[in-house]
Amino acid sequence: MTMEMTAEELLERYAAGERDFTGVQFKNTKGGRIDLSGANLSGAIFRNASFPRGSRFKKTNLSGADLRGANLYDTELTGVNLSFANLNRARLESSEILLEEGANLQGVNLSEANMVDIHWENVEMNDVNLFIVNLFHGAIFNSSLKRANFEGGMLAEVYMNAVNLEGANFRGCELAESCFSDCNLTGAFLDEYNATAYLRSYYDLYNTIMPDGSVVSNCK
């Protein structure tokens, strides 16, 4: 049975030392900055919740959580477990995801999420659903996004360094002024607009493996 709880009640119980809030349903999240680091919020329902800027979910278990439409602007998600969480249409602008030991993003749904200026580092999200995602001006480092679905996404001015993008789907993506450094695009799917020849000519590529297996460096 799902238990409804206000943000105030949740924070009071957290401050008292409680950490297991499995399946809780938020009624609202009004108030100041929220810090639920280390809590177990697996299966929790945060649909359309709005978290204040600077909220922290460091090493929090959000596996299977419903975060559809949630506002996580400028939120710390270091070491978070988001396996099989649903973040469809969630707002993650300026949020920081840094994976530490034990972190898990397997099966997370980030379709149509707004992640402008996001910072990802050491992220492993193979097969992730990023359909129509907005990653404008984002930065991704030392990560694996093999077979990720970026179809229809906004990836303009995105910087990727040491990212494995084997078999990723970039059909219909906007990649203007994006930069790929030490990335692997082997077998990536590109439409005519973002074809390999176009990428070679118009995007910053440094030591990057192209879909056809060739290695390109065209940065000046």
PDB file of C-alpha atoms in Angstrom:
ATOM      1  CA  MET A   1       0.000   0.000   0.000  1.00  0.00           C
ATOM      2  CA  THR A   2       1.372   3.414  -1.007  1.00  0.00           C
ATOM      3  CA  MET A   3       1.848   5.858   1.872  1.00  0.00           C
ATOM      4  CA  GLU A   4       1.318   9.559   1.224  1.00  0.00           C
ATOM      5  CA  MET A   5       3.744  11.914   2.904  1.00  0.00           C
ATOM      6  CA  THR A   6       4.451  15.633   2.691  1.00  0.00           C
ATOM      7  CA  ALA A   7       7.987  16.900   2.229  1.00  0.00           C
ATOM      8  CA  GLU A   8       7.898  18.322   5.749  1.00  0.00           C
ATOM      9  CA  GLU A   9       6.975  14.962   7.280  1.00  0.00           C
ATOM     10  CA  LEU A  10       9.559  13.132   5.206  1.00  0.00           C
ATOM     11  CA  LEU A  11      12.326  15.520   6.248  1.00  0.00           C
ATOM     12  CA  GLU A  12      11.334  15.293   9.916  1.00  0.00           C
ATOM     13  CA  ARG A  13      11.544  11.515   9.832  1.00  0.00           C
ATOM     14  CA  TYR A  14      14.814  11.647   7.896  1.00  0.00           C
ATOM     15  CA  ALA A  15      16.284  14.042  10.486  1.00  0.00           C
ATOM     16  CA  ALA A  16      15.223  11.570  13.199  1.00  0.00           C
ATOM     17  CA  GLY A  17      17.355   8.891  11.552  1.00  0.00           C
ATOM     18  CA  GLU A  18      14.824   7.039   9.398  1.00  0.00           C
ATOM     19  CA  ARG A  19      16.109   6.110   5.943  1.00  0.00           C
ATOM     20  CA  ASP A  20      13.654   3.591   4.464  1.00  0.00           C
ATOM     21  CA  PHE A  21      10.880   5.359   2.561  1.00  0.00           C
ATOM     22  CA  THR A  22      10.186   2.648   0.016  1.00  0.00           C
ATOM     23  CA  GLY A  23       7.125   3.357  -2.128  1.00  0.00           C
ATOM     24  CA  VAL A  24       6.281   6.678  -0.488  1.00  0.00           C
ATOM     25  CA  GLN A  25       4.087   9.091  -2.449  1.00  0.00           C
ATOM     26  CA  PHE A  26       4.829  12.801  -2.120  1.00  0.00           C
ATOM     27  CA  LYS A  27       1.824  15.062  -1.716  1.00  0.00           C
ATOM     28  CA  ASN A  28       3.964  18.157  -2.285  1.00  0.00           C
ATOM     29  CA  THR A  29       7.561  19.336  -2.008  1.00  0.00           C
ATOM     30  CA  LYS A  30       7.133  22.949  -0.951  1.00  0.00           C
ATOM     31  CA  GLY A  31       9.714  24.477   1.325  1.00  0.00           C
ATOM     32  CA  GLY A  32      13.466  24.851   1.439  1.00  0.00           C
ATOM     33  CA  ARG A  33      16.297  22.778   0.013  1.00  0.00           C
ATOM     34  CA  ILE A  34      15.828  19.032   0.437  1.00  0.00           C
ATOM     35  CA  ASP A  35      18.647  16.670   1.410  1.00  0.00           C
ATOM     36  CA  LEU A  36      17.725  12.984   1.300  1.00  0.00           C
ATOM     37  CA  SER A  37      21.228  11.628   0.795  1.00  0.00           C
ATOM     38  CA  GLY A  38      21.513   7.918   1.503  1.00  0.00           C
ATOM     39  CA  ALA A  39      17.770   7.364   1.789  1.00  0.00           C
ATOM     40  CA  ASN A  40      15.920   4.404   0.280  1.00  0.00           C
ATOM     41  CA  LEU A  41      13.230   5.879  -1.972  1.00  0.00           C
ATOM     42  CA  SER A  42      12.875   2.902  -4.274  1.00  0.00           C
ATOM     43  CA  GLY A  43       9.493   2.837  -5.974  1.00  0.00           C
ATOM     44  CA  ALA A  44       8.626   6.273  -4.589  1.00  0.00           C
ATOM     45  CA  ILE A  45       6.213   8.497  -6.495  1.00  0.00           C
ATOM     46  CA  PHE A  46       7.403  12.039  -7.183  1.00  0.00           C
ATOM     47  CA  ARG A  47       5.294  12.692 -10.264  1.00  0.00           C
ATOM     48  CA  ASN A  48       5.369  16.425 -11.151  1.00  0.00           C
ATOM     49  CA  ALA A  49       7.153  17.178  -7.868  1.00  0.00           C
ATOM     50  CA  SER A  50       9.240  20.341  -7.699  1.00  0.00           C
ATOM     51  CA  PHE A  51      12.444  20.206  -5.675  1.00  0.00           C
ATOM     52  CA  PRO A  52      14.132  23.485  -4.619  1.00  0.00           C
ATOM     53  CA  ARG A  53      17.457  24.345  -6.237  1.00  0.00           C
ATOM     54  CA  GLY A  54      20.426  22.771  -4.525  1.00  0.00           C
ATOM     55  CA  SER A  55      18.529  19.721  -3.266  1.00  0.00           C
ATOM     56  CA  ARG A  56      20.720  16.653  -2.684  1.00  0.00           C
ATOM     57  CA  PHE A  57      20.155  12.982  -3.409  1.00  0.00           C
ATOM     58  CA  LYS A  58      23.720  11.774  -2.902  1.00  0.00           C
ATOM     59  CA  LYS A  59      23.869   7.947  -2.936  1.00  0.00           C
ATOM     60  CA  THR A  60      20.079   7.851  -2.698  1.00  0.00           C
ATOM     61  CA  ASN A  61      18.209   4.768  -3.903  1.00  0.00           C
ATOM     62  CA  LEU A  62      15.627   5.967  -6.430  1.00  0.00           C
ATOM     63  CA  SER A  63      15.371   2.667  -8.287  1.00  0.00           C
ATOM     64  CA  GLY A  64      11.987   2.247  -9.910  1.00  0.00           C
ATOM     65  CA  ALA A  65      10.887   5.700  -8.756  1.00  0.00           C
ATOM     66  CA  ASP A  66       8.242   7.601 -10.721  1.00  0.00           C
ATOM     67  CA  LEU A  67       9.780  11.015 -11.439  1.00  0.00           C
ATOM     68  CA  ARG A  68       7.748  11.858 -14.521  1.00  0.00           C
ATOM     69  CA  GLY A  69       7.537  15.610 -14.952  1.00  0.00           C
ATOM     70  CA  ALA A  70       9.560  16.231 -11.784  1.00  0.00           C
ATOM     71  CA  ASN A  71      11.620  19.412 -11.458  1.00  0.00           C
ATOM     72  CA  LEU A  72      15.151  18.481 -10.388  1.00  0.00           C
ATOM     73  CA  TYR A  73      16.809  21.704 -11.518  1.00  0.00           C
ATOM     74  CA  ASP A  74      20.332  22.163 -10.122  1.00  0.00           C
ATOM     75  CA  THR A  75      20.093  18.969  -8.059  1.00  0.00           C
ATOM     76  CA  GLU A  76      23.005  16.818  -6.880  1.00  0.00           C
ATOM     77  CA  LEU A  77      22.589  13.178  -7.882  1.00  0.00           C
ATOM     78  CA  THR A  78      26.084  11.905  -7.085  1.00  0.00           C
ATOM     79  CA  GLY A  79      26.192   8.125  -6.744  1.00  0.00           C
ATOM     80  CA  VAL A  80      22.428   7.846  -7.132  1.00  0.00           C
ATOM     81  CA  ASN A  81      20.643   4.600  -8.027  1.00  0.00           C
ATOM     82  CA  LEU A  82      18.174   5.425 -10.800  1.00  0.00           C
ATOM     83  CA  SER A  83      17.833   1.931 -12.212  1.00  0.00           C
ATOM     84  CA  PHE A  84      14.495   1.561 -13.986  1.00  0.00           C
ATOM     85  CA  ALA A  85      13.342   4.964 -12.745  1.00  0.00           C
ATOM     86  CA  ASN A  86      10.993   6.921 -15.008  1.00  0.00           C
ATOM     87  CA  LEU A  87      12.115  10.512 -15.643  1.00  0.00           C
ATOM     88  CA  ASN A  88       9.988  11.135 -18.720  1.00  0.00           C
ATOM     89  CA  ARG A  89       9.672  14.923 -19.225  1.00  0.00           C
ATOM     90  CA  ALA A  90      11.621  15.584 -16.024  1.00  0.00           C
ATOM     91  CA  ARG A  91      13.623  18.815 -15.686  1.00  0.00           C
ATOM     92  CA  LEU A  92      17.271  18.215 -14.841  1.00  0.00           C
ATOM     93  CA  GLU A  93      18.877  21.449 -16.012  1.00  0.00           C
ATOM     94  CA  SER A  94      22.249  22.105 -14.371  1.00  0.00           C
ATOM     95  CA  SER A  95      21.932  18.893 -12.352  1.00  0.00           C
ATOM     96  CA  GLU A  96      25.063  16.911 -11.645  1.00  0.00           C
ATOM     97  CA  ILE A  97      25.283  13.147 -12.015  1.00  0.00           C
ATOM     98  CA  LEU A  98      28.625  11.738 -10.893  1.00  0.00           C
ATOM     99  CA  LEU A  99      28.621   7.992 -10.524  1.00  0.00           C
ATOM    100  CA  GLU A 100      30.462   6.426  -7.636  1.00  0.00           C
ATOM    101  CA  GLU A 101      30.846   2.791  -6.653  1.00  0.00           C
ATOM    102  CA  GLY A 102      27.442   1.137  -6.416  1.00  0.00           C
ATOM    103  CA  ALA A 103      25.654   3.730  -8.546  1.00  0.00           C
ATOM    104  CA  ASN A 104      23.176   2.327 -11.053  1.00  0.00           C
ATOM    105  CA  LEU A 105      21.355   3.864 -14.021  1.00  0.00           C
ATOM    106  CA  GLN A 106      20.344   0.655 -15.764  1.00  0.00           C
ATOM    107  CA  GLY A 107      17.049   0.901 -17.634  1.00  0.00           C
ATOM    108  CA  VAL A 108      16.363   4.533 -16.688  1.00  0.00           C
ATOM    109  CA  ASN A 109      13.862   6.379 -18.905  1.00  0.00           C
ATOM    110  CA  LEU A 110      14.948   9.950 -19.718  1.00  0.00           C
ATOM    111  CA  SER A 111      12.791  10.448 -22.796  1.00  0.00           C
ATOM    112  CA  GLU A 112      11.762  14.076 -23.399  1.00  0.00           C
ATOM    113  CA  ALA A 113      13.714  15.153 -20.310  1.00  0.00           C
ATOM    114  CA  ASN A 114      15.096  18.697 -20.165  1.00  0.00           C
ATOM    115  CA  MET A 115      18.767  18.493 -19.207  1.00  0.00           C
ATOM    116  CA  VAL A 116      20.278  21.787 -20.353  1.00  0.00           C
ATOM    117  CA  ASP A 117      23.793  22.359 -18.941  1.00  0.00           C
ATOM    118  CA  ILE A 118      23.836  18.952 -17.273  1.00  0.00           C
ATOM    119  CA  HIS A 119      27.159  17.451 -16.154  1.00  0.00           C
ATOM    120  CA  TRP A 120      27.627  13.686 -16.358  1.00  0.00           C
ATOM    121  CA  GLU A 121      30.818  11.913 -15.382  1.00  0.00           C
ATOM    122  CA  ASN A 122      31.603   8.176 -15.160  1.00  0.00           C
ATOM    123  CA  VAL A 123      28.026   7.399 -16.183  1.00  0.00           C
ATOM    124  CA  GLU A 124      27.117   3.958 -17.519  1.00  0.00           C
ATOM    125  CA  MET A 125      23.755   4.124 -19.262  1.00  0.00           C
ATOM    126  CA  ASN A 126      23.920   1.622 -22.083  1.00  0.00           C
ATOM    127  CA  ASP A 127      20.592   1.259 -23.932  1.00  0.00           C
ATOM    128  CA  VAL A 128      19.196   4.352 -22.183  1.00  0.00           C
ATOM    129  CA  ASN A 129      16.072   5.972 -23.639  1.00  0.00           C
ATOM    130  CA  LEU A 130      16.895   9.634 -24.408  1.00  0.00           C
ATOM    131  CA  PHE A 131      14.228  10.094 -27.084  1.00  0.00           C
ATOM    132  CA  ILE A 132      13.653  13.814 -27.845  1.00  0.00           C
ATOM    133  CA  VAL A 133      15.915  14.748 -24.927  1.00  0.00           C
ATOM    134  CA  ASN A 134      17.244  18.300 -24.516  1.00  0.00           C
ATOM    135  CA  LEU A 135      20.961  18.144 -23.701  1.00  0.00           C
ATOM    136  CA  PHE A 136      21.807  21.622 -24.974  1.00  0.00           C
ATOM    137  CA  HIS A 137      25.223  22.792 -23.767  1.00  0.00           C
ATOM    138  CA  GLY A 138      25.635  19.655 -21.664  1.00  0.00           C
ATOM    139  CA  ALA A 139      28.928  17.934 -20.856  1.00  0.00           C
ATOM    140  CA  ILE A 140      29.513  14.184 -20.646  1.00  0.00           C
ATOM    141  CA  PHE A 141      32.861  12.678 -19.613  1.00  0.00           C
ATOM    142  CA  ASN A 142      34.287   9.149 -19.345  1.00  0.00           C
ATOM    143  CA  SER A 143      30.930   7.478 -19.854  1.00  0.00           C
ATOM    144  CA  SER A 144      29.304   4.606 -21.708  1.00  0.00           C
ATOM    145  CA  LEU A 145      26.131   5.276 -23.691  1.00  0.00           C
ATOM    146  CA  LYS A 146      26.257   2.335 -26.050  1.00  0.00           C
ATOM    147  CA  ARG A 147      23.065   1.905 -28.073  1.00  0.00           C
ATOM    148  CA  ALA A 148      21.569   5.004 -26.430  1.00  0.00           C
ATOM    149  CA  ASN A 149      18.508   6.369 -28.218  1.00  0.00           C
ATOM    150  CA  PHE A 150      18.985  10.124 -28.809  1.00  0.00           C
ATOM    151  CA  GLU A 151      16.486  10.213 -31.687  1.00  0.00           C
ATOM    152  CA  GLY A 152      15.041  13.684 -32.254  1.00  0.00           C
ATOM    153  CA  GLY A 153      17.124  15.123 -29.431  1.00  0.00           C
ATOM    154  CA  MET A 154      18.651  18.576 -28.987  1.00  0.00           C
ATOM    155  CA  LEU A 155      22.398  18.026 -28.642  1.00  0.00           C
ATOM    156  CA  ALA A 156      23.621  21.398 -29.877  1.00  0.00           C
ATOM    157  CA  GLU A 157      26.799  22.640 -28.160  1.00  0.00           C
ATOM    158  CA  VAL A 158      27.168  19.351 -26.297  1.00  0.00           C
ATOM    159  CA  TYR A 159      30.717  18.393 -25.294  1.00  0.00           C
ATOM    160  CA  MET A 160      31.523  14.698 -25.031  1.00  0.00           C
ATOM    161  CA  ASN A 161      34.919  13.413 -23.952  1.00  0.00           C
ATOM    162  CA  ALA A 162      35.870   9.721 -23.782  1.00  0.00           C
ATOM    163  CA  VAL A 163      32.281   8.588 -24.326  1.00  0.00           C
ATOM    164  CA  ASN A 164      31.442   5.196 -25.827  1.00  0.00           C
ATOM    165  CA  LEU A 165      28.558   5.770 -28.256  1.00  0.00           C
ATOM    166  CA  GLU A 166      28.741   2.498 -30.171  1.00  0.00           C
ATOM    167  CA  GLY A 167      25.455   1.804 -31.923  1.00  0.00           C
ATOM    168  CA  ALA A 168      23.824   4.978 -30.576  1.00  0.00           C
ATOM    169  CA  ASN A 169      20.841   6.385 -32.480  1.00  0.00           C
ATOM    170  CA  PHE A 170      21.307  10.034 -33.528  1.00  0.00           C
ATOM    171  CA  ARG A 171      18.569  10.125 -36.151  1.00  0.00           C
ATOM    172  CA  GLY A 172      16.910  13.527 -36.316  1.00  0.00           C
ATOM    173  CA  CYS A 173      19.254  15.060 -33.721  1.00  0.00           C
ATOM    174  CA  GLU A 174      20.419  18.671 -33.710  1.00  0.00           C
ATOM    175  CA  LEU A 175      24.198  18.519 -33.286  1.00  0.00           C
ATOM    176  CA  ALA A 176      25.216  22.078 -34.192  1.00  0.00           C
ATOM    177  CA  GLU A 177      28.532  23.120 -32.615  1.00  0.00           C
ATOM    178  CA  SER A 178      28.794  19.867 -30.683  1.00  0.00           C
ATOM    179  CA  CYS A 179      32.227  18.429 -29.909  1.00  0.00           C
ATOM    180  CA  PHE A 180      33.270  14.775 -29.699  1.00  0.00           C
ATOM    181  CA  SER A 181      36.713  14.132 -28.215  1.00  0.00           C
ATOM    182  CA  ASP A 182      38.134  10.604 -27.866  1.00  0.00           C
ATOM    183  CA  CYS A 183      34.650   9.217 -28.479  1.00  0.00           C
ATOM    184  CA  ASN A 184      33.608   5.962 -30.123  1.00  0.00           C
ATOM    185  CA  LEU A 185      30.804   6.315 -32.688  1.00  0.00           C
ATOM    186  CA  THR A 186      31.296   2.890 -34.249  1.00  0.00           C
ATOM    187  CA  GLY A 187      28.037   1.694 -35.775  1.00  0.00           C
ATOM    188  CA  ALA A 188      26.124   4.796 -34.667  1.00  0.00           C
ATOM    189  CA  PHE A 189      22.946   5.536 -36.615  1.00  0.00           C
ATOM    190  CA  LEU A 190      22.914   8.908 -38.376  1.00  0.00           C
ATOM    191  CA  ASP A 191      20.314  10.283 -40.756  1.00  0.00           C
ATOM    192  CA  GLU A 192      21.252  12.070 -43.982  1.00  0.00           C
ATOM    193  CA  TYR A 193      21.590  15.429 -42.214  1.00  0.00           C
ATOM    194  CA  ASN A 194      24.057  14.053 -39.669  1.00  0.00           C
ATOM    195  CA  ALA A 195      25.839  11.669 -42.025  1.00  0.00           C
ATOM    196  CA  THR A 196      29.478  10.775 -41.424  1.00  0.00           C
ATOM    197  CA  ALA A 197      30.738  13.156 -44.101  1.00  0.00           C
ATOM    198  CA  TYR A 198      28.766  16.010 -42.538  1.00  0.00           C
ATOM    199  CA  LEU A 199      30.142  15.229 -39.104  1.00  0.00           C
ATOM    200  CA  ARG A 200      33.682  15.257 -40.474  1.00  0.00           C
ATOM    201  CA  SER A 201      33.197  18.730 -41.932  1.00  0.00           C
ATOM    202  CA  TYR A 202      31.080  20.624 -39.459  1.00  0.00           C
ATOM    203  CA  TYR A 203      31.626  19.279 -35.947  1.00  0.00           C
ATOM    204  CA  ASP A 204      34.683  19.330 -33.711  1.00  0.00           C
ATOM    205  CA  LEU A 205      36.102  15.828 -33.694  1.00  0.00           C
ATOM    206  CA  TYR A 206      39.291  14.819 -31.910  1.00  0.00           C
ATOM    207  CA  ASN A 207      40.590  11.268 -32.089  1.00  0.00           C
ATOM    208  CA  THR A 208      37.016  10.084 -32.563  1.00  0.00           C
ATOM    209  CA  ILE A 209      36.040   6.755 -34.118  1.00  0.00           C
ATOM    210  CA  MET A 210      33.399   7.364 -36.784  1.00  0.00           C
ATOM    211  CA  PRO A 211      30.481   5.045 -37.618  1.00  0.00           C
ATOM    212  CA  ASP A 212      32.481   3.557 -40.500  1.00  0.00           C
ATOM    213  CA  GLY A 213      35.424   2.753 -38.199  1.00  0.00           C
ATOM    214  CA  SER A 214      37.725   5.550 -39.389  1.00  0.00           C
ATOM    215  CA  VAL A 215      39.448   7.796 -36.847  1.00  0.00           C
ATOM    216  CA  VAL A 216      39.008  11.545 -37.346  1.00  0.00           C
ATOM    217  CA  SER A 217      40.621  14.637 -35.821  1.00  0.00           C
ATOM    218  CA  ASN A 218      39.530  17.907 -37.397  1.00  0.00           C
ATOM    219  CA  CYS A 219      39.889  20.277 -34.428  1.00  0.00           C
ATOM    220  CA  LYS A 220      42.135  23.216 -35.175  1.00  0.00           C
TER     221      LYS A 220
END
